JSON list of C-alpha atoms in Angstrom, two decimals:
[
{"chain": "A", "resi": 1, "resn": "MET", "atom": "CA", "xyz": [71.52, -147.21, 31.77]},
{"chain": "A", "resi": 2, "resn": "ILE", "atom": "CA", "xyz": [69.97, -147.78, 35.18]},
{"chain": "A", "resi": 3, "resn": "GLU", "atom": "CA", "xyz": [72.25, -150.43, 36.65]},
{"chain": "A", "resi": 4, "resn": "ARG", "atom": "CA", "xyz": [70.54, -151.20, 39.95]},
{"chain": "A", "resi": 5, "resn": "SER", "atom": "CA", "xyz": [68.03, -149.98, 42.47]},
{"chain": "A", "resi": 6, "resn": "THR", "atom": "CA", "xyz": [68.55, -150.06, 46.22]},
{"chain": "A", "resi": 7, "resn": "GLU", "atom": "CA", "xyz": [65.88, -149.66, 48.85]},
{"chain": "A", "resi": 8, "resn": "GLU", "atom": "CA", "xyz": [66.50, -148.13, 52.22]},
{"chain": "A", "resi": 9, "resn": "GLY", "atom": "CA", "xyz": [66.45, -150.59, 55.09]},
{"chain": "A", "resi": 10, "resn": "PRO", "atom": "CA", "xyz": [63.28, -151.20, 57.08]},
{"chain": "A", "resi": 11, "resn": "SER", "atom": "CA", "xyz": [62.46, -148.23, 59.25]},
{"chain": "A", "resi": 12, "resn": "GLU", "atom": "CA", "xyz": [59.45, -146.23, 60.32]},
{"chain": "A", "resi": 13, "resn": "VAL", "atom": "CA", "xyz": [59.65, -144.02, 57.25]},
{"chain": "A", "resi": 14, "resn": "GLN", "atom": "CA", "xyz": [60.78, -145.71, 54.07]},
{"chain": "A", "resi": 15, "resn": "GLY", "atom": "CA", "xyz": [61.62, -143.27, 51.31]},
{"chain": "A", "resi": 16, "resn": "PRO", "atom": "CA", "xyz": [62.05, -143.65, 47.59]},
{"chain": "A", "resi": 17, "resn": "ASP", "atom": "CA", "xyz": [64.68, -145.95, 46.12]},
{"chain": "A", "resi": 18, "resn": "THR", "atom": "CA", "xyz": [68.19, -144.93, 45.15]},
{"chain": "A", "resi": 19, "resn": "LEU", "atom": "CA", "xyz": [69.11, -145.62, 41.53]},
{"chain": "A", "resi": 20, "resn": "ILE", "atom": "CA", "xyz": [72.65, -146.30, 40.33]},
{"chain": "A", "resi": 21, "resn": "ILE", "atom": "CA", "xyz": [73.15, -145.10, 36.77]},
{"chain": "A", "resi": 22, "resn": "SER", "atom": "CA", "xyz": [76.15, -146.18, 34.72]},
{"chain": "A", "resi": 23, "resn": "ALA", "atom": "CA", "xyz": [77.51, -144.79, 31.48]},
{"chain": "A", "resi": 24, "resn": "HIS", "atom": "CA", "xyz": [80.46, -145.93, 29.37]},
{"chain": "A", "resi": 25, "resn": "VAL", "atom": "CA", "xyz": [82.46, -142.84, 28.38]},
{"chain": "A", "resi": 26, "resn": "ARG", "atom": "CA", "xyz": [85.28, -143.17, 25.88]},
{"chain": "A", "resi": 27, "resn": "GLY", "atom": "CA", "xyz": [88.63, -142.33, 27.35]},
{"chain": "A", "resi": 28, "resn": "HIS", "atom": "CA", "xyz": [87.26, -142.17, 30.90]},
{"chain": "A", "resi": 29, "resn": "GLY", "atom": "CA", "xyz": [85.87, -145.64, 31.58]},
{"chain": "A", "resi": 30, "resn": "VAL", "atom": "CA", "xyz": [82.56, -146.24, 33.34]},
{"chain": "A", "resi": 31, "resn": "PHE", "atom": "CA", "xyz": [80.83, -143.43, 35.20]},
{"chain": "A", "resi": 32, "resn": "ARG", "atom": "CA", "xyz": [78.49, -144.41, 38.01]},
{"chain": "A", "resi": 33, "resn": "ARG", "atom": "CA", "xyz": [76.09, -141.88, 39.39]},
{"chain": "A", "resi": 34, "resn": "ARG", "atom": "CA", "xyz": [73.55, -142.07, 42.20]},
{"chain": "A", "resi": 35, "resn": "VAL", "atom": "CA", "xyz": [70.13, -140.41, 42.03]},
{"chain": "A", "resi": 36, "resn": "THR", "atom": "CA", "xyz": [66.91, -140.66, 44.01]},
{"chain": "A", "resi": 37, "resn": "CYS", "atom": "CA", "xyz": [64.13, -142.45, 42.16]},
{"chain": "A", "resi": 38, "resn": "PRO", "atom": "CA", "xyz": [61.37, -139.96, 41.24]},
{"chain": "A", "resi": 39, "resn": "LEU", "atom": "CA", "xyz": [58.70, -142.62, 41.79]},
{"chain": "A", "resi": 40, "resn": "SER", "atom": "CA", "xyz": [57.58, -142.18, 45.38]},
{"chain": "A", "resi": 41, "resn": "MET", "atom": "CA", "xyz": [56.64, -145.74, 46.31]},
{"chain": "A", "resi": 42, "resn": "PRO", "atom": "CA", "xyz": [59.44, -147.90, 47.76]},
{"chain": "A", "resi": 43, "resn": "GLY", "atom": "CA", "xyz": [60.43, -150.74, 45.44]},
{"chain": "A", "resi": 44, "resn": "ARG", "atom": "CA", "xyz": [59.28, -149.00, 42.25]},
{"chain": "A", "resi": 45, "resn": "GLY", "atom": "CA", "xyz": [62.89, -148.44, 41.19]},
{"chain": "A", "resi": 46, "resn": "ARG", "atom": "CA", "xyz": [63.36, -152.18, 40.59]},
{"chain": "A", "resi": 47, "resn": "GLY", "atom": "CA", "xyz": [61.16, -151.95, 37.51]},
{"chain": "A", "resi": 48, "resn": "LEU", "atom": "CA", "xyz": [63.45, -149.31, 36.03]},
{"chain": "A", "resi": 49, "resn": "VAL", "atom": "CA", "xyz": [66.62, -151.42, 36.12]},
{"chain": "A", "resi": 50, "resn": "GLY", "atom": "CA", "xyz": [68.04, -151.94, 32.64]},
{"chain": "A", "resi": 51, "resn": "GLN", "atom": "CA", "xyz": [66.24, -148.97, 31.10]},
{"chain": "A", "resi": 52, "resn": "PRO", "atom": "CA", "xyz": [68.18, -146.11, 29.49]},
{"chain": "A", "resi": 53, "resn": "VAL", "atom": "CA", "xyz": [68.24, -142.57, 30.89]},
{"chain": "A", "resi": 54, "resn": "GLY", "atom": "CA", "xyz": [69.89, -139.38, 29.73]},
{"chain": "A", "resi": 55, "resn": "PHE", "atom": "CA", "xyz": [71.93, -137.38, 32.21]},
{"chain": "A", "resi": 56, "resn": "ARG", "atom": "CA", "xyz": [74.39, -134.52, 32.35]},
{"chain": "A", "resi": 57, "resn": "HIS", "atom": "CA", "xyz": [77.44, -134.13, 34.52]},
{"chain": "A", "resi": 58, "resn": "ILE", "atom": "CA", "xyz": [80.08, -131.48, 35.13]},
{"chain": "A", "resi": 59, "resn": "THR", "atom": "CA", "xyz": [83.21, -133.39, 36.14]},
{"chain": "A", "resi": 60, "resn": "ASP", "atom": "CA", "xyz": [84.96, -136.26, 34.40]},
{"chain": "A", "resi": 61, "resn": "ASP", "atom": "CA", "xyz": [85.65, -137.92, 37.73]},
{"chain": "A", "resi": 62, "resn": "PRO", "atom": "CA", "xyz": [84.19, -141.45, 37.58]},
{"chain": "A", "resi": 63, "resn": "ASP", "atom": "CA", "xyz": [84.02, -141.57, 41.40]},
{"chain": "A", "resi": 64, "resn": "ASP", "atom": "CA", "xyz": [81.89, -138.43, 41.81]},
{"chain": "A", "resi": 65, "resn": "VAL", "atom": "CA", "xyz": [78.54, -140.20, 42.26]},
{"chain": "A", "resi": 66, "resn": "GLU", "atom": "CA", "xyz": [76.62, -137.02, 43.13]},
{"chain": "A", "resi": 67, "resn": "ASP", "atom": "CA", "xyz": [77.49, -135.17, 39.87]},
{"chain": "A", "resi": 68, "resn": "VAL", "atom": "CA", "xyz": [74.31, -135.96, 37.95]},
{"chain": "A", "resi": 69, "resn": "LEU", "atom": "CA", "xyz": [71.33, -134.21, 36.41]},
{"chain": "A", "resi": 70, "resn": "VAL", "atom": "CA", "xyz": [68.87, -136.58, 34.75]},
{"chain": "A", "resi": 71, "resn": "VAL", "atom": "CA", "xyz": [67.40, -134.95, 31.65]},
{"chain": "A", "resi": 72, "resn": "ARG", "atom": "CA", "xyz": [65.53, -137.93, 30.15]},
{"chain": "A", "resi": 73, "resn": "TRP", "atom": "CA", "xyz": [63.71, -140.57, 32.18]},
{"chain": "A", "resi": 74, "resn": "PRO", "atom": "CA", "xyz": [62.08, -143.79, 30.90]},
{"chain": "A", "resi": 75, "resn": "ASP", "atom": "CA", "xyz": [58.48, -143.48, 29.67]},
{"chain": "A", "resi": 76, "resn": "GLU", "atom": "CA", "xyz": [57.07, -145.03, 32.86]},
{"chain": "A", "resi": 77, "resn": "VAL", "atom": "CA", "xyz": [58.59, -142.24, 34.96]},
{"chain": "A", "resi": 78, "resn": "ARG", "atom": "CA", "xyz": [57.59, -139.48, 32.56]},
{"chain": "A", "resi": 79, "resn": "THR", "atom": "CA", "xyz": [53.94, -140.51, 32.58]},
{"chain": "A", "resi": 80, "resn": "ALA", "atom": "CA", "xyz": [53.96, -140.89, 36.38]},
{"chain": "A", "resi": 81, "resn": "LEU", "atom": "CA", "xyz": [55.34, -137.35, 36.77]},
{"chain": "A", "resi": 82, "resn": "GLU", "atom": "CA", "xyz": [52.84, -135.71, 34.40]},
{"chain": "A", "resi": 83, "resn": "PRO", "atom": "CA", "xyz": [50.17, -133.69, 36.15]},
{"chain": "A", "resi": 84, "resn": "PHE", "atom": "CA", "xyz": [46.73, -135.27, 36.27]},
{"chain": "A", "resi": 85, "resn": "ARG", "atom": "CA", "xyz": [44.47, -133.61, 33.73]},
{"chain": "A", "resi": 86, "resn": "PRO", "atom": "CA", "xyz": [41.04, -135.16, 33.43]},
{"chain": "A", "resi": 87, "resn": "VAL", "atom": "CA", "xyz": [39.49, -135.30, 29.99]},
{"chain": "A", "resi": 88, "resn": "GLY", "atom": "CA", "xyz": [35.95, -135.88, 28.80]},
{"chain": "A", "resi": 89, "resn": "PRO", "atom": "CA", "xyz": [32.53, -134.40, 29.51]},
{"chain": "A", "resi": 90, "resn": "GLY", "atom": "CA", "xyz": [32.97, -134.10, 33.30]},
{"chain": "A", "resi": 91, "resn": "ALA", "atom": "CA", "xyz": [36.47, -132.62, 33.21]},
{"chain": "A", "resi": 92, "resn": "GLY", "atom": "CA", "xyz": [35.37, -128.99, 33.48]},
{"chain": "A", "resi": 93, "resn": "ARG", "atom": "CA", "xyz": [33.15, -129.69, 36.45]},
{"chain": "A", "resi": 94, "resn": "ALA", "atom": "CA", "xyz": [35.89, -131.74, 38.09]},
{"chain": "A", "resi": 95, "resn": "ARG", "atom": "CA", "xyz": [38.38, -128.88, 37.75]},
{"chain": "A", "resi": 96, "resn": "ALA", "atom": "CA", "xyz": [35.87, -126.39, 39.19]},
{"chain": "A", "resi": 97, "resn": "TRP", "atom": "CA", "xyz": [35.08, -128.62, 42.18]},
{"chain": "A", "resi": 98, "resn": "ARG", "atom": "CA", "xyz": [38.80, -129.27, 42.74]},
{"chain": "A", "resi": 99, "resn": "PHE", "atom": "CA", "xyz": [39.41, -125.50, 42.75]},
{"chain": "A", "resi": 100, "resn": "LEU", "atom": "CA", "xyz": [36.63, -124.99, 45.30]},
{"chain": "A", "resi": 101, "resn": "ALA", "atom": "CA", "xyz": [38.06, -127.80, 47.44]},
{"chain": "A", "resi": 102, "resn": "ARG", "atom": "CA", "xyz": [41.45, -126.10, 47.47]},
{"chain": "A", "resi": 103, "resn": "CYS", "atom": "CA", "xyz": [39.82, -122.79, 48.39]},
{"chain": "A", "resi": 104, "resn": "SER", "atom": "CA", "xyz": [38.04, -124.44, 51.32]},
{"chain": "A", "resi": 105, "resn": "ALA", "atom": "CA", "xyz": [41.38, -125.90, 52.48]},
{"chain": "A", "resi": 106, "resn": "VAL", "atom": "CA", "xyz": [42.86, -122.38, 52.49]},
{"chain": "A", "resi": 107, "resn": "VAL", "atom": "CA", "xyz": [39.82, -121.06, 54.42]},
{"chain": "A", "resi": 108, "resn": "THR", "atom": "CA", "xyz": [40.26, -123.87, 56.95]},
{"chain": "A", "resi": 109, "resn": "ALA", "atom": "CA", "xyz": [43.94, -123.08, 57.50]},
{"chain": "A", "resi": 110, "resn": "GLY", "atom": "CA", "xyz": [43.22, -119.37, 57.81]},
{"chain": "A", "resi": 111, "resn": "GLY", "atom": "CA", "xyz": [40.36, -120.01, 60.23]},
{"chain": "A", "resi": 112, "resn": "ILE", "atom": "CA", "xyz": [42.54, -122.17, 62.47]},
{"chain": "A", "resi": 113, "resn": "LEU", "atom": "CA", "xyz": [45.35, -119.60, 62.57]},
{"chain": "A", "resi": 114, "resn": "LEU", "atom": "CA", "xyz": [43.04, -116.65, 63.13]},
{"chain": "A", "resi": 115, "resn": "THR", "atom": "CA", "xyz": [41.15, -118.52, 65.87]},
{"chain": "A", "resi": 116, "resn": "ALA", "atom": "CA", "xyz": [44.43, -119.16, 67.69]},
{"chain": "A", "resi": 117, "resn": "VAL", "atom": "CA", "xyz": [45.44, -115.48, 67.45]},
{"chain": "A", "resi": 118, "resn": "MET", "atom": "CA", "xyz": [42.02, -114.29, 68.56]},
{"chain": "A", "resi": 119, "resn": "LEU", "atom": "CA", "xyz": [41.94, -116.68, 71.53]},
{"chain": "A", "resi": 120, "resn": "ILE", "atom": "CA", "xyz": [45.36, -115.51, 72.65]},
{"chain": "A", "resi": 121, "resn": "GLY", "atom": "CA", "xyz": [44.23, -111.91, 72.34]},
{"chain": "A", "resi": 122, "resn": "VAL", "atom": "CA", "xyz": [40.97, -112.41, 74.20]},
{"chain": "A", "resi": 123, "resn": "VAL", "atom": "CA", "xyz": [42.19, -114.73, 76.96]},
{"chain": "A", "resi": 124, "resn": "PHE", "atom": "CA", "xyz": [45.71, -113.57, 77.76]},
{"chain": "A", "resi": 125, "resn": "THR", "atom": "CA", "xyz": [45.87, -109.86, 76.92]},
{"chain": "A", "resi": 126, "resn": "ALA", "atom": "CA", "xyz": [42.36, -108.95, 78.11]},
{"chain": "A", "resi": 127, "resn": "GLY", "atom": "CA", "xyz": [41.68, -106.92, 74.99]},
{"chain": "A", "resi": 128, "resn": "GLU", "atom": "CA", "xyz": [44.95, -104.93, 74.96]},
{"chain": "A", "resi": 129, "resn": "LEU", "atom": "CA", "xyz": [45.92, -106.62, 71.69]},
{"chain": "A", "resi": 130, "resn": "PHE", "atom": "CA", "xyz": [42.84, -105.12, 70.03]},
{"chain": "A", "resi": 131, "resn": "ALA", "atom": "CA", "xyz": [43.18, -101.57, 71.45]},
{"chain": "A", "resi": 132, "resn": "ASP", "atom": "CA", "xyz": [44.53, -100.13, 68.18]},
{"chain": "A", "resi": 133, "resn": "LEU", "atom": "CA", "xyz": [41.84, -101.65, 65.99]},
{"chain": "A", "resi": 134, "resn": "PRO", "atom": "CA", "xyz": [39.04, -99.42, 64.61]},
{"chain": "A", "resi": 135, "resn": "ALA", "atom": "CA", "xyz": [35.91, -99.11, 66.73]},
{"chain": "A", "resi": 136, "resn": "TRP", "atom": "CA", "xyz": [33.77, -100.99, 64.19]},
{"chain": "A", "resi": 137, "resn": "SER", "atom": "CA", "xyz": [35.86, -104.17, 64.50]},
{"chain": "A", "resi": 138, "resn": "ARG", "atom": "CA", "xyz": [34.61, -106.57, 67.12]},
{"chain": "A", "resi": 139, "resn": "PRO", "atom": "CA", "xyz": [37.00, -109.29, 68.34]},
{"chain": "A", "resi": 140, "resn": "GLY", "atom": "CA", "xyz": [34.12, -111.56, 69.40]},
{"chain": "A", "resi": 141, "resn": "THR", "atom": "CA", "xyz": [32.63, -111.51, 65.90]},
{"chain": "A", "resi": 142, "resn": "VAL", "atom": "CA", "xyz": [36.01, -112.23, 64.31]},
{"chain": "A", "resi": 143, "resn": "LEU", "atom": "CA", "xyz": [36.60, -115.07, 66.77]},
{"chain": "A", "resi": 144, "resn": "ALA", "atom": "CA", "xyz": [33.22, -116.63, 65.98]},
{"chain": "A", "resi": 145, "resn": "ALA", "atom": "CA", "xyz": [33.77, -116.30, 62.21]},
{"chain": "A", "resi": 146, "resn": "SER", "atom": "CA", "xyz": [37.26, -117.80, 62.35]},
{"chain": "A", "resi": 147, "resn": "ALA", "atom": "CA", "xyz": [36.10, -120.69, 64.53]},
{"chain": "A", "resi": 148, "resn": "GLY", "atom": "CA", "xyz": [33.24, -121.28, 62.10]},
{"chain": "A", "resi": 149, "resn": "ALA", "atom": "CA", "xyz": [35.68, -121.33, 59.17]},
{"chain": "A", "resi": 150, "resn": "ALA", "atom": "CA", "xyz": [37.90, -123.81, 61.02]},
{"chain": "A", "resi": 151, "resn": "VAL", "atom": "CA", "xyz": [34.94, -126.13, 61.57]},
{"chain": "A", "resi": 152, "resn": "LEU", "atom": "CA", "xyz": [33.02, -125.71, 58.31]},
{"chain": "A", "resi": 153, "resn": "GLY", "atom": "CA", "xyz": [36.10, -125.63, 56.04]},
{"chain": "A", "resi": 154, "resn": "PRO", "atom": "CA", "xyz": [36.83, -129.37, 56.27]},
{"chain": "A", "resi": 155, "resn": "LEU", "atom": "CA", "xyz": [33.17, -130.15, 55.64]},
{"chain": "A", "resi": 156, "resn": "ALA", "atom": "CA", "xyz": [33.21, -127.97, 52.52]},
{"chain": "A", "resi": 157, "resn": "PHE", "atom": "CA", "xyz": [36.44, -129.65, 51.41]},
{"chain": "A", "resi": 158, "resn": "ALA", "atom": "CA", "xyz": [34.93, -133.13, 51.80]},
{"chain": "A", "resi": 159, "resn": "PHE", "atom": "CA", "xyz": [31.80, -132.10, 49.88]},
{"chain": "A", "resi": 160, "resn": "CYS", "atom": "CA", "xyz": [33.79, -130.55, 47.01]},
{"chain": "A", "resi": 161, "resn": "ASP", "atom": "CA", "xyz": [36.10, -133.56, 46.87]},
{"chain": "A", "resi": 162, "resn": "SER", "atom": "CA", "xyz": [33.12, -135.92, 46.60]},
{"chain": "A", "resi": 163, "resn": "ARG", "atom": "CA", "xyz": [31.68, -133.78, 43.80]},
{"chain": "A", "resi": 164, "resn": "THR", "atom": "CA", "xyz": [35.05, -133.91, 42.00]},
{"chain": "A", "resi": 165, "resn": "THR", "atom": "CA", "xyz": [35.03, -137.70, 42.17]},
{"chain": "A", "resi": 166, "resn": "ALA", "atom": "CA", "xyz": [31.43, -137.82, 40.97]},
{"chain": "A", "resi": 167, "resn": "ALA", "atom": "CA", "xyz": [32.18, -135.55, 38.00]},
{"chain": "A", "resi": 168, "resn": "LEU", "atom": "CA", "xyz": [35.19, -137.66, 37.03]},
{"chain": "A", "resi": 169, "resn": "SER", "atom": "CA", "xyz": [33.23, -140.89, 37.28]},
{"chain": "A", "resi": 170, "resn": "ARG", "atom": "CA", "xyz": [30.59, -139.53, 34.89]},
{"chain": "A", "resi": 171, "resn": "SER", "atom": "CA", "xyz": [33.19, -138.53, 32.33]},
{"chain": "A", "resi": 172, "resn": "GLY", "atom": "CA", "xyz": [34.35, -142.13, 31.91]},
{"chain": "A", "resi": 173, "resn": "ARG", "atom": "CA", "xyz": [37.96, -141.10, 31.31]},
{"chain": "A", "resi": 174, "resn": "MET", "atom": "CA", "xyz": [40.01, -140.29, 34.37]},
{"chain": "A", "resi": 175, "resn": "SER", "atom": "CA", "xyz": [43.44, -140.85, 32.88]},
{"chain": "A", "resi": 176, "resn": "PRO", "atom": "CA", "xyz": [46.20, -138.38, 32.12]},
{"chain": "A", "resi": 177, "resn": "ARG", "atom": "CA", "xyz": [47.00, -137.34, 28.59]},
{"chain": "A", "resi": 178, "resn": "PRO", "atom": "CA", "xyz": [48.05, -140.23, 26.36]},
{"chain": "A", "resi": 179, "resn": "SER", "atom": "CA", "xyz": [51.80, -140.70, 26.20]},
{"chain": "A", "resi": 180, "resn": "PRO", "atom": "CA", "xyz": [53.56, -139.57, 23.04]},
{"chain": "A", "resi": 181, "resn": "THR", "atom": "CA", "xyz": [54.77, -143.12, 22.46]},
{"chain": "A", "resi": 182, "resn": "ALA", "atom": "CA", "xyz": [51.27, -144.61, 22.63]},
{"chain": "A", "resi": 183, "resn": "ARG", "atom": "CA", "xyz": [50.10, -146.23, 19.41]},
{"chain": "A", "resi": 184, "resn": "ARG", "atom": "CA", "xyz": [47.29, -144.47, 17.68]},
{"chain": "A", "resi": 185, "resn": "GLY", "atom": "CA", "xyz": [44.79, -146.65, 15.90]}
]
Protein backbone atom coordinates (compact mmCIF):
# COMPACT_ATOMS: atom_id res chain seq x y z
CA MET A 1 0.00 0.00 0.00
CA ILE A 2 1.29 3.49 -0.75
CA GLU A 3 1.45 5.03 2.71
CA ARG A 4 2.48 8.60 1.93
CA SER A 5 3.95 10.88 -0.67
CA THR A 6 6.59 13.51 0.02
CA GLU A 7 7.54 16.36 -2.25
CA GLU A 8 11.00 17.83 -2.39
CA GLY A 9 11.30 21.28 -0.88
CA PRO A 10 10.99 24.38 -3.02
CA SER A 11 14.02 24.79 -5.24
CA GLU A 12 14.83 25.79 -8.78
CA VAL A 13 14.29 22.26 -10.05
CA GLN A 14 11.54 20.30 -8.36
CA GLY A 15 11.61 16.62 -9.21
CA PRO A 16 9.06 13.86 -8.86
CA ASP A 17 7.64 12.88 -5.48
CA THR A 18 9.02 10.18 -3.23
CA LEU A 19 6.54 7.46 -2.30
CA ILE A 20 6.69 5.47 0.93
CA ILE A 21 5.29 1.97 0.46
CA SER A 22 4.41 -0.24 3.42
CA ALA A 23 3.68 -3.94 3.56
CA HIS A 24 2.71 -6.13 6.50
CA VAL A 25 4.81 -9.31 6.34
CA ARG A 26 4.04 -12.17 8.71
CA GLY A 27 6.86 -12.88 11.08
CA HIS A 28 8.78 -9.75 10.07
CA GLY A 29 6.47 -6.86 10.92
CA VAL A 30 5.96 -3.88 8.64
CA PHE A 31 8.32 -3.24 5.75
CA ARG A 32 8.64 0.33 4.54
CA ARG A 33 10.23 1.03 1.21
CA ARG A 34 10.99 4.28 -0.60
CA VAL A 35 10.60 4.69 -4.36
CA THR A 36 10.51 7.63 -6.75
CA CYS A 37 7.05 8.32 -8.15
CA PRO A 38 6.96 7.47 -11.88
CA LEU A 39 4.58 10.37 -12.55
CA SER A 40 6.80 13.28 -13.50
CA MET A 41 4.77 16.22 -12.22
CA PRO A 42 5.44 17.28 -8.61
CA GLY A 43 2.48 16.63 -6.33
CA ARG A 44 1.02 13.80 -8.45
CA GLY A 45 2.09 11.23 -5.85
CA ARG A 46 -0.52 12.55 -3.39
CA GLY A 47 -3.27 11.03 -5.52
CA LEU A 48 -1.67 7.60 -5.22
CA VAL A 49 -1.72 7.48 -1.41
CA GLY A 50 -3.81 4.56 -0.15
CA GLN A 51 -3.63 2.60 -3.40
CA PRO A 52 -2.10 -0.90 -3.51
CA VAL A 53 1.11 -1.72 -5.37
CA GLY A 54 3.02 -4.93 -5.88
CA PHE A 55 6.74 -4.97 -5.17
CA ARG A 56 9.62 -7.37 -4.75
CA HIS A 57 12.50 -7.21 -2.33
CA ILE A 58 15.63 -9.22 -1.60
CA THR A 59 16.29 -8.76 2.10
CA ASP A 60 13.98 -9.28 5.06
CA ASP A 61 15.39 -6.21 6.77
CA PRO A 62 12.47 -3.88 7.54
CA ASP A 63 14.85 -0.89 7.69
CA ASP A 64 16.31 -1.35 4.19
CA VAL A 65 14.17 1.29 2.47
CA GLU A 66 16.03 1.07 -0.86
CA ASP A 67 15.40 -2.69 -1.38
CA VAL A 68 12.38 -2.40 -3.67
CA LEU A 69 11.32 -3.24 -7.21
CA VAL A 70 7.75 -2.23 -8.00
CA VAL A 71 6.16 -4.79 -10.31
CA ARG A 72 2.54 -3.58 -10.26
CA TRP A 73 1.47 0.06 -10.16
CA PRO A 74 -2.07 1.45 -9.76
CA ASP A 75 -4.08 1.86 -12.97
CA GLU A 76 -3.51 5.63 -13.07
CA VAL A 77 0.26 5.12 -13.26
CA ARG A 78 0.05 2.29 -15.79
CA THR A 79 -2.03 4.35 -18.22
CA ALA A 80 0.26 7.37 -17.75
CA LEU A 81 3.32 5.25 -18.58
CA GLU A 82 1.83 3.66 -21.71
CA PRO A 83 3.23 5.00 -24.95
CA PHE A 84 0.96 7.34 -26.89
CA ARG A 85 -0.53 5.50 -29.84
CA PRO A 86 -3.06 7.50 -31.81
CA VAL A 87 -6.04 5.64 -33.21
CA GLY A 88 -8.57 6.51 -35.87
CA PRO A 89 -8.48 7.67 -39.48
CA GLY A 90 -5.61 10.17 -39.06
CA ALA A 91 -3.36 7.88 -37.02
CA GLY A 92 -1.29 6.64 -39.95
CA ARG A 93 -0.63 10.14 -41.21
CA ALA A 94 0.21 11.31 -37.70
CA ARG A 95 2.79 8.54 -37.28
CA ALA A 96 4.35 9.34 -40.66
CA TRP A 97 4.60 13.07 -39.88
CA ARG A 98 6.00 12.29 -36.41
CA PHE A 99 8.66 10.08 -38.03
CA LEU A 100 9.59 12.87 -40.45
CA ALA A 101 9.76 15.35 -37.57
CA ARG A 102 12.19 13.08 -35.74
CA CYS A 103 14.29 12.71 -38.89
CA SER A 104 14.48 16.49 -39.25
CA ALA A 105 15.61 16.74 -35.61
CA VAL A 106 18.45 14.31 -36.37
CA VAL A 107 19.39 16.31 -39.50
CA THR A 108 19.44 19.49 -37.40
CA ALA A 109 21.74 17.98 -34.78
CA GLY A 110 24.04 16.57 -37.44
CA GLY A 111 24.12 19.88 -39.29
CA ILE A 112 25.07 21.78 -36.15
CA LEU A 113 27.88 19.36 -35.27
CA LEU A 114 29.23 19.18 -38.81
CA THR A 115 29.12 22.98 -39.14
CA ALA A 116 31.19 23.33 -35.97
CA VAL A 117 33.78 20.82 -37.23
CA MET A 118 33.95 22.43 -40.65
CA LEU A 119 34.35 25.93 -39.19
CA ILE A 120 37.17 24.75 -36.96
CA GLY A 121 38.83 23.10 -39.94
CA VAL A 122 38.48 26.09 -42.23
CA VAL A 123 39.30 28.87 -39.76
CA PHE A 124 41.93 27.41 -37.46
CA THR A 125 43.81 24.78 -39.47
CA ALA A 126 43.82 26.64 -42.81
CA GLY A 127 42.78 23.52 -44.70
CA GLU A 128 45.31 21.12 -43.12
CA LEU A 129 42.45 19.16 -41.57
CA PHE A 130 41.11 18.40 -45.05
CA ALA A 131 44.45 17.47 -46.69
CA ASP A 132 43.73 13.72 -46.59
CA LEU A 133 40.26 13.98 -48.08
CA PRO A 134 39.69 12.94 -51.72
CA ALA A 135 40.07 15.65 -54.34
CA TRP A 136 36.35 15.61 -55.20
CA SER A 137 35.33 16.65 -51.67
CA ARG A 138 35.04 20.37 -51.20
CA PRO A 139 35.05 21.72 -47.62
CA GLY A 140 33.18 24.88 -48.65
CA THR A 141 30.30 22.86 -50.11
CA VAL A 142 30.11 20.65 -47.02
CA LEU A 143 30.15 23.73 -44.78
CA ALA A 144 27.31 25.34 -46.74
CA ALA A 145 25.24 22.14 -46.70
CA SER A 146 25.73 21.58 -42.97
CA ALA A 147 24.87 25.20 -42.17
CA GLY A 148 21.77 24.87 -44.33
CA ALA A 149 20.75 21.70 -42.47
CA ALA A 150 21.25 23.47 -39.13
CA VAL A 151 18.98 26.32 -40.23
CA LEU A 152 16.34 24.45 -42.25
CA GLY A 153 16.08 21.44 -39.89
CA PRO A 154 14.13 23.27 -37.17
CA LEU A 155 11.79 24.70 -39.78
CA ALA A 156 11.13 21.22 -41.16
CA PHE A 157 10.58 19.94 -37.62
CA ALA A 158 8.03 22.67 -36.88
CA PHE A 159 6.20 21.99 -40.15
CA CYS A 160 6.06 18.21 -39.56
CA ASP A 161 4.94 18.73 -35.98
CA SER A 162 2.09 20.99 -37.12
CA ARG A 163 1.04 18.37 -39.67
CA THR A 164 1.08 15.71 -36.93
CA THR A 165 -1.24 17.82 -34.80
CA ALA A 166 -3.52 18.47 -37.77
CA ALA A 167 -3.73 14.76 -38.61
CA LEU A 168 -4.56 13.91 -35.00
CA SER A 169 -7.23 16.58 -34.78
CA ARG A 170 -8.96 15.17 -37.87
CA SER A 171 -9.01 11.66 -36.44
CA GLY A 172 -11.14 12.75 -33.48
CA ARG A 173 -9.47 10.29 -31.13
CA MET A 174 -6.12 11.31 -29.70
CA SER A 175 -6.13 9.07 -26.66
CA PRO A 176 -3.98 6.08 -25.82
CA ARG A 177 -5.34 2.57 -25.96
CA PRO A 178 -8.26 1.98 -23.60
CA SER A 179 -7.20 0.56 -20.25
CA PRO A 180 -7.89 -3.12 -19.63
CA THR A 181 -10.08 -2.19 -16.67
CA ALA A 182 -12.28 0.15 -18.70
CA ARG A 183 -15.90 -0.92 -18.94
CA ARG A 184 -17.02 -1.97 -22.35
CA GLY A 185 -20.57 -1.13 -23.29
